[in-house]
Amino acid sequence: MLICPICKSRIVKVESSYKCENNHSFDISKKGYTNLLINHPNAGDNKEMVLARYNFLEKGYYQELKDEIKKIINKYDIKTIADLGCGTGYYSSNLDIEVYGFDISKEAINKASSNRSNHYYVASSQSVPLSSEALDATLIVFAPLFIDEIYRILKPNGYLILVTPSIYHLYELKTKLYDNPYLNEEKKQSIDCLKEVEAKNLKYQKLINKDDLLNLIKMTPYFYKTDSLSFDKIKKDELITLDFNIQVYKK
Ligand SMILES: C[S@@+](CC[C@H](N)C(=O)[O-])C[C@H]1O[C@@H](n2cnc3c(N)ncnc32)[C@H](O)[C@@H]1O
Ligand SMILES: [Zn+2]
């Protein structure tokens, strides 16, 4: 199922590395993940963002979203899934199915594999090191979508579960950071090569404590768009709207 990122032939585990028939070799790290990314060193989320995301997600504020994803996986009888742009692996952990997690960030995969039992690889969603028609499903949560690659790795009748931020996501946080906060654009994807079989909105509010709000800022693009003065505006716990679009597509 795994393929060599260089020559695209199958790779198999030989002792502590993966090898292909053309003698390309990829070491398995002590933590159990493998770097299958041949270009883009240091791409994706950096260590600080990864740690912030890990610390925030582990507090359970997005548990409702995780539960929805699990329900969808059970509903469509999905047994094998690729979590593309998996970050710390929060949504695809504890699923009791076969999970392949890929992220372009070595730091993210390092964190994911130190805490979970799934298979993790550093790789880009633009060129996933899986053979064609390998899996029942792909999961993308707040991560880049490369539809041709998804189509290629899905089995016939396979599913894409896509989660994107909806209009009011983190709105109150933006009111703290910006003088003129804006609503998110409704970016529901229309994907020609797959058929939408389900679309739902999940919206709820959580009281998020001050330290977790700072982690939330560090794991989002706001961190890079916001000057340090604005961080002083986060003084206390805040009730924040979490607003997700969840779409399910079938090949
Ligand atoms: C907003 S985070 C979401 C992470 C995770 N899905 C979650 O929701 O916790 C986006 C992730 O996509 C990764 N990423 C960005 N570009 C990527 C690419 N071309 N291929 C794979 N991962 C990518 C980043 O490193 C980061 O971990
Ligand atoms: Zn090879």
Coordinates of C-alpha atoms and ligand atoms in Angstrom, one line a residue:
M1 CA 0.0 0.0 0.0
L2 CA 2.9 2.4 0.8
I3 CA 4.9 3.5 -2.2
C4 CA 8.4 5.0 -2.6
P5 CA 8.2 8.8 -2.9
I6 CA 11.1 8.7 -5.5
C7 CA 10.2 5.9 -7.9
K8 CA 6.6 5.1 -6.8
S9 CA 7.2 1.4 -6.5
R10 CA 6.0 -0.5 -3.4
I11 CA 8.0 -0.1 -0.2
V12 CA 8.2 -2.7 2.5
K13 CA 9.6 -2.7 6.0
V14 CA 13.0 -4.3 6.3
E15 CA 14.2 -4.1 9.9
S16 CA 14.3 -0.4 10.9
S17 CA 13.6 1.1 7.5
Y18 CA 11.3 1.0 4.4
K19 CA 12.9 -0.1 1.2
C20 CA 11.8 -0.3 -2.4
E21 CA 13.0 -2.6 -5.2
N22 CA 15.2 0.2 -6.5
N23 CA 17.1 0.4 -3.2
H24 CA 15.6 3.7 -2.0
S25 CA 15.6 3.5 1.7
F26 CA 13.8 5.5 4.4
D27 CA 14.6 5.1 8.1
I28 CA 11.9 4.5 10.7
S29 CA 12.6 7.0 13.6
K30 CA 12.9 5.8 17.2
K31 CA 9.4 7.2 17.7
G32 CA 8.1 5.0 14.9
Y33 CA 7.4 7.4 12.1
T34 CA 9.0 7.6 8.7
N35 CA 10.0 10.6 6.7
L36 CA 8.8 10.1 3.1
L37 CA 9.1 13.7 2.1
I38 CA 11.9 14.2 -0.5
N39 CA 11.6 17.9 -0.9
H40 CA 10.4 20.8 1.4
P41 CA 12.5 20.2 4.6
N42 CA 11.0 22.2 7.5
A43 CA 7.7 22.8 5.7
G44 CA 4.3 23.0 7.5
D45 CA 3.6 23.9 11.1
N46 CA 6.6 24.7 13.3
K47 CA 7.3 23.3 16.7
E48 CA 5.6 26.2 18.6
M49 CA 2.4 25.8 16.5
V50 CA 2.4 22.1 16.9
L51 CA 2.8 22.3 20.7
A52 CA 0.1 25.0 20.9
R53 CA -2.3 22.8 18.8
Y54 CA -1.5 19.7 20.9
N55 CA -2.1 21.5 24.2
F56 CA -5.3 23.1 23.0
L57 CA -6.9 20.1 21.4
E58 CA -6.1 17.8 24.4
K59 CA -8.3 20.0 26.6
G60 CA -11.3 18.7 24.7
Y61 CA -12.8 21.9 23.3
Y62 CA -13.2 20.2 19.9
Q63 CA -14.4 16.9 21.3
E64 CA -17.8 17.4 19.7
L65 CA -16.2 17.6 16.2
K66 CA -14.1 14.5 16.9
D67 CA -17.3 12.6 17.9
E68 CA -19.0 13.7 14.7
I69 CA -16.1 12.4 12.6
K70 CA -16.2 9.1 14.5
K71 CA -20.0 8.8 13.8
I72 CA -19.4 9.4 10.1
I73 CA -16.7 6.7 10.0
N74 CA -19.1 4.2 11.7
K75 CA -22.0 5.2 9.5
Y76 CA -20.2 4.6 6.2
D77 CA -18.4 1.5 7.6
I78 CA -15.0 2.9 7.0
K79 CA -12.2 0.5 7.9
T80 CA -9.1 2.2 6.5
I81 CA -8.5 6.0 6.4
A82 CA -5.7 8.5 5.5
D83 CA -5.7 11.6 7.7
L84 CA -4.1 14.2 5.4
G85 CA -2.5 17.2 7.1
C86 CA -3.1 15.2 10.3
G87 CA -1.2 17.6 12.6
T88 CA -0.9 16.0 16.0
G89 CA -3.3 13.3 15.0
Y90 CA -6.1 14.4 17.3
Y91 CA -9.1 13.5 15.1
S92 CA -7.9 10.2 13.9
S93 CA -6.7 8.8 17.2
N94 CA -8.7 6.1 19.1
L95 CA -10.8 5.2 16.1
D96 CA -10.3 1.4 16.2
I97 CA -9.7 1.3 12.4
E98 CA -6.5 1.4 10.4
V99 CA -5.2 4.9 10.2
Y100 CA -2.4 6.4 8.1
G101 CA -1.5 9.9 9.2
F102 CA 0.4 12.2 6.8
D103 CA 1.7 15.7 7.4
I104 CA 4.3 17.9 5.7
S105 CA 5.5 19.0 9.1
K106 CA 8.1 16.8 10.8
E107 CA 7.3 18.4 14.1
A108 CA 3.6 17.5 13.8
I109 CA 4.3 13.9 12.9
N110 CA 6.9 13.6 15.7
K111 CA 4.3 14.8 18.2
A112 CA 1.5 12.6 16.6
S113 CA 3.6 9.4 16.7
S114 CA 4.9 9.9 20.3
N115 CA 1.3 9.7 21.6
R116 CA -0.7 7.4 19.3
S117 CA -0.7 3.9 17.8
N118 CA -1.5 4.8 14.2
H119 CA 1.0 4.8 11.2
Y120 CA 2.5 8.2 10.7
Y121 CA 4.6 9.6 7.8
V122 CA 6.1 13.0 6.9
A123 CA 4.7 13.5 3.4
S124 CA 2.8 16.1 1.4
S125 CA -0.9 15.8 0.6
Q126 CA 0.1 16.9 -2.9
S127 CA 2.0 13.6 -3.4
V128 CA 0.7 11.0 -0.9
P129 CA 3.0 7.9 -0.7
L130 CA 0.1 5.4 -1.1
S131 CA -0.8 3.2 -4.0
S132 CA -3.9 4.1 -6.1
E133 CA -7.2 2.9 -4.7
A134 CA -5.6 2.1 -1.4
L135 CA -8.1 3.2 1.2
D136 CA -11.8 3.4 2.1
A137 CA -11.6 7.1 3.1
T138 CA -9.6 10.3 3.6
L139 CA -10.0 12.8 6.4
I140 CA -9.1 16.5 6.0
V141 CA -9.6 18.8 9.0
F142 CA -8.5 22.4 8.4
A143 CA -5.7 21.3 6.1
P144 CA -5.0 21.7 2.4
L145 CA -7.0 19.8 -0.2
F146 CA -5.5 18.3 -3.3
I147 CA -8.4 16.7 -4.9
D148 CA -6.6 14.7 -7.7
E149 CA -4.5 12.9 -5.1
I150 CA -7.5 12.2 -3.0
Y151 CA -9.3 10.7 -6.0
R152 CA -6.3 8.6 -6.8
I153 CA -5.8 7.0 -3.4
L154 CA -9.5 6.3 -2.7
K155 CA -11.0 2.9 -3.5
P156 CA -14.0 2.9 -5.8
N157 CA -16.9 4.1 -3.6
G158 CA -14.4 5.6 -1.1
Y159 CA -15.2 8.6 1.0
L160 CA -13.7 12.1 1.6
I161 CA -14.6 13.6 5.0
L162 CA -13.8 17.3 4.8
V163 CA -14.0 19.8 7.8
T164 CA -13.6 23.5 7.2
P165 CA -14.3 26.5 9.4
S166 CA -17.7 28.0 9.1
I167 CA -18.9 31.7 9.2
Y168 CA -18.8 32.3 13.0
H169 CA -15.8 30.1 13.9
L170 CA -13.8 31.9 16.7
Y171 CA -15.7 35.1 16.1
E172 CA -15.5 36.4 19.7
L173 CA -11.7 35.8 19.6
K174 CA -11.5 38.0 16.6
T175 CA -13.4 40.8 18.4
K176 CA -10.7 40.7 21.1
L177 CA -7.9 40.9 18.6
Y178 CA -9.1 43.2 15.9
D179 CA -10.7 46.6 15.8
N180 CA -12.8 45.5 12.8
P181 CA -13.4 41.7 13.1
Y182 CA -14.7 40.0 10.1
L183 CA -16.9 36.9 9.6
N184 CA -15.3 33.9 7.8
E185 CA -16.2 33.5 4.2
E186 CA -18.5 30.6 3.6
K187 CA -16.1 28.4 1.6
K188 CA -18.1 25.2 1.1
Q189 CA -16.1 23.2 -1.4
S190 CA -17.7 22.0 -4.6
I191 CA -15.8 19.1 -5.9
D192 CA -16.6 17.9 -9.4
C193 CA -15.0 14.5 -9.4
L194 CA -16.8 13.3 -6.2
K195 CA -20.4 13.3 -5.2
E196 CA -21.5 15.1 -2.0
V197 CA -23.5 12.6 0.1
E198 CA -23.8 14.7 3.3
A199 CA -23.2 18.2 4.5
K200 CA -23.8 19.4 8.0
N201 CA -22.9 22.4 10.2
L202 CA -21.7 21.9 13.8
K203 CA -21.9 25.0 15.9
Y204 CA -21.5 25.4 19.7
Q205 CA -19.9 27.7 22.3
K206 CA -17.3 26.8 24.9
L207 CA -15.8 28.8 27.7
I208 CA -12.1 28.8 26.9
N209 CA -9.6 29.6 29.6
K210 CA -7.1 32.4 29.0
D211 CA -4.0 30.1 28.5
D212 CA -5.9 27.9 26.1
L213 CA -7.0 31.1 24.2
L214 CA -3.3 31.9 23.7
N215 CA -2.6 28.4 22.5
L216 CA -5.6 28.8 20.1
I217 CA -4.1 32.0 18.7
K218 CA -0.7 30.4 18.3
M219 CA -2.1 27.4 16.3
T220 CA -4.0 29.6 13.8
P221 CA -3.0 32.2 11.2
Y222 CA -4.0 34.9 13.6
F223 CA -0.6 34.4 15.3
Y224 CA 1.1 35.7 12.2
K225 CA -1.3 38.5 11.5
T226 CA -1.5 39.9 15.0
D227 CA 1.1 42.1 16.6
S228 CA 2.3 41.4 20.1
L229 CA 0.2 44.2 21.6
S230 CA -3.0 42.5 20.7
F231 CA -2.1 39.5 22.8
D232 CA -2.5 41.7 25.9
K233 CA -6.1 42.0 25.0
I234 CA -6.7 38.4 26.1
K235 CA -7.1 39.0 29.8
K236 CA -9.6 36.3 30.9
D237 CA -11.6 33.3 29.9
E238 CA -14.0 33.9 27.0
L239 CA -17.1 32.2 25.6
I240 CA -16.1 31.4 22.1
T241 CA -18.2 30.1 19.1
L242 CA -16.9 27.0 17.4
D243 CA -18.4 26.6 14.0
F244 CA -17.5 23.8 11.6
N245 CA -18.7 22.7 8.2
I246 CA -18.5 18.9 7.7
Q247 CA -18.9 17.5 4.2
V248 CA -18.8 13.9 3.1
Y249 CA -18.1 13.0 -0.5
K250 CA -18.2 9.7 -2.3
K251 CA -16.1 8.6 -5.2
Ligands
LIG1 C1 -4.5 23.9 10.6 S1 -3.4 22.5 10.8 C2 -4.6 21.2 11.0 C3 -4.0 19.9 11.6 C4 -5.0 18.8 12.0 N1 -5.7 18.3 10.8 C5 -5.9 19.3 13.1 O1 -7.0 19.8 12.7 O2 -5.6 19.2 14.2 C6 -2.9 22.2 9.1 C7 -1.9 21.1 9.0 O3 -1.6 20.9 7.6 C8 -0.2 20.7 7.4 N2 0.1 21.0 6.0 C9 0.2 22.1 5.4 N3 0.5 22.0 4.1 C10 0.5 20.6 3.9 C11 0.7 19.8 2.7 N4 1.0 20.3 1.5 N5 0.7 18.4 2.9 C12 0.5 17.9 4.1 N6 0.3 18.6 5.2 C13 0.3 20.0 5.1 C14 0.4 21.6 8.4 O4 1.7 21.2 8.7 C15 -0.5 21.4 9.6 O5 -0.2 20.4 10.5
ZN2 ZN 12.1 3.8 -4.9

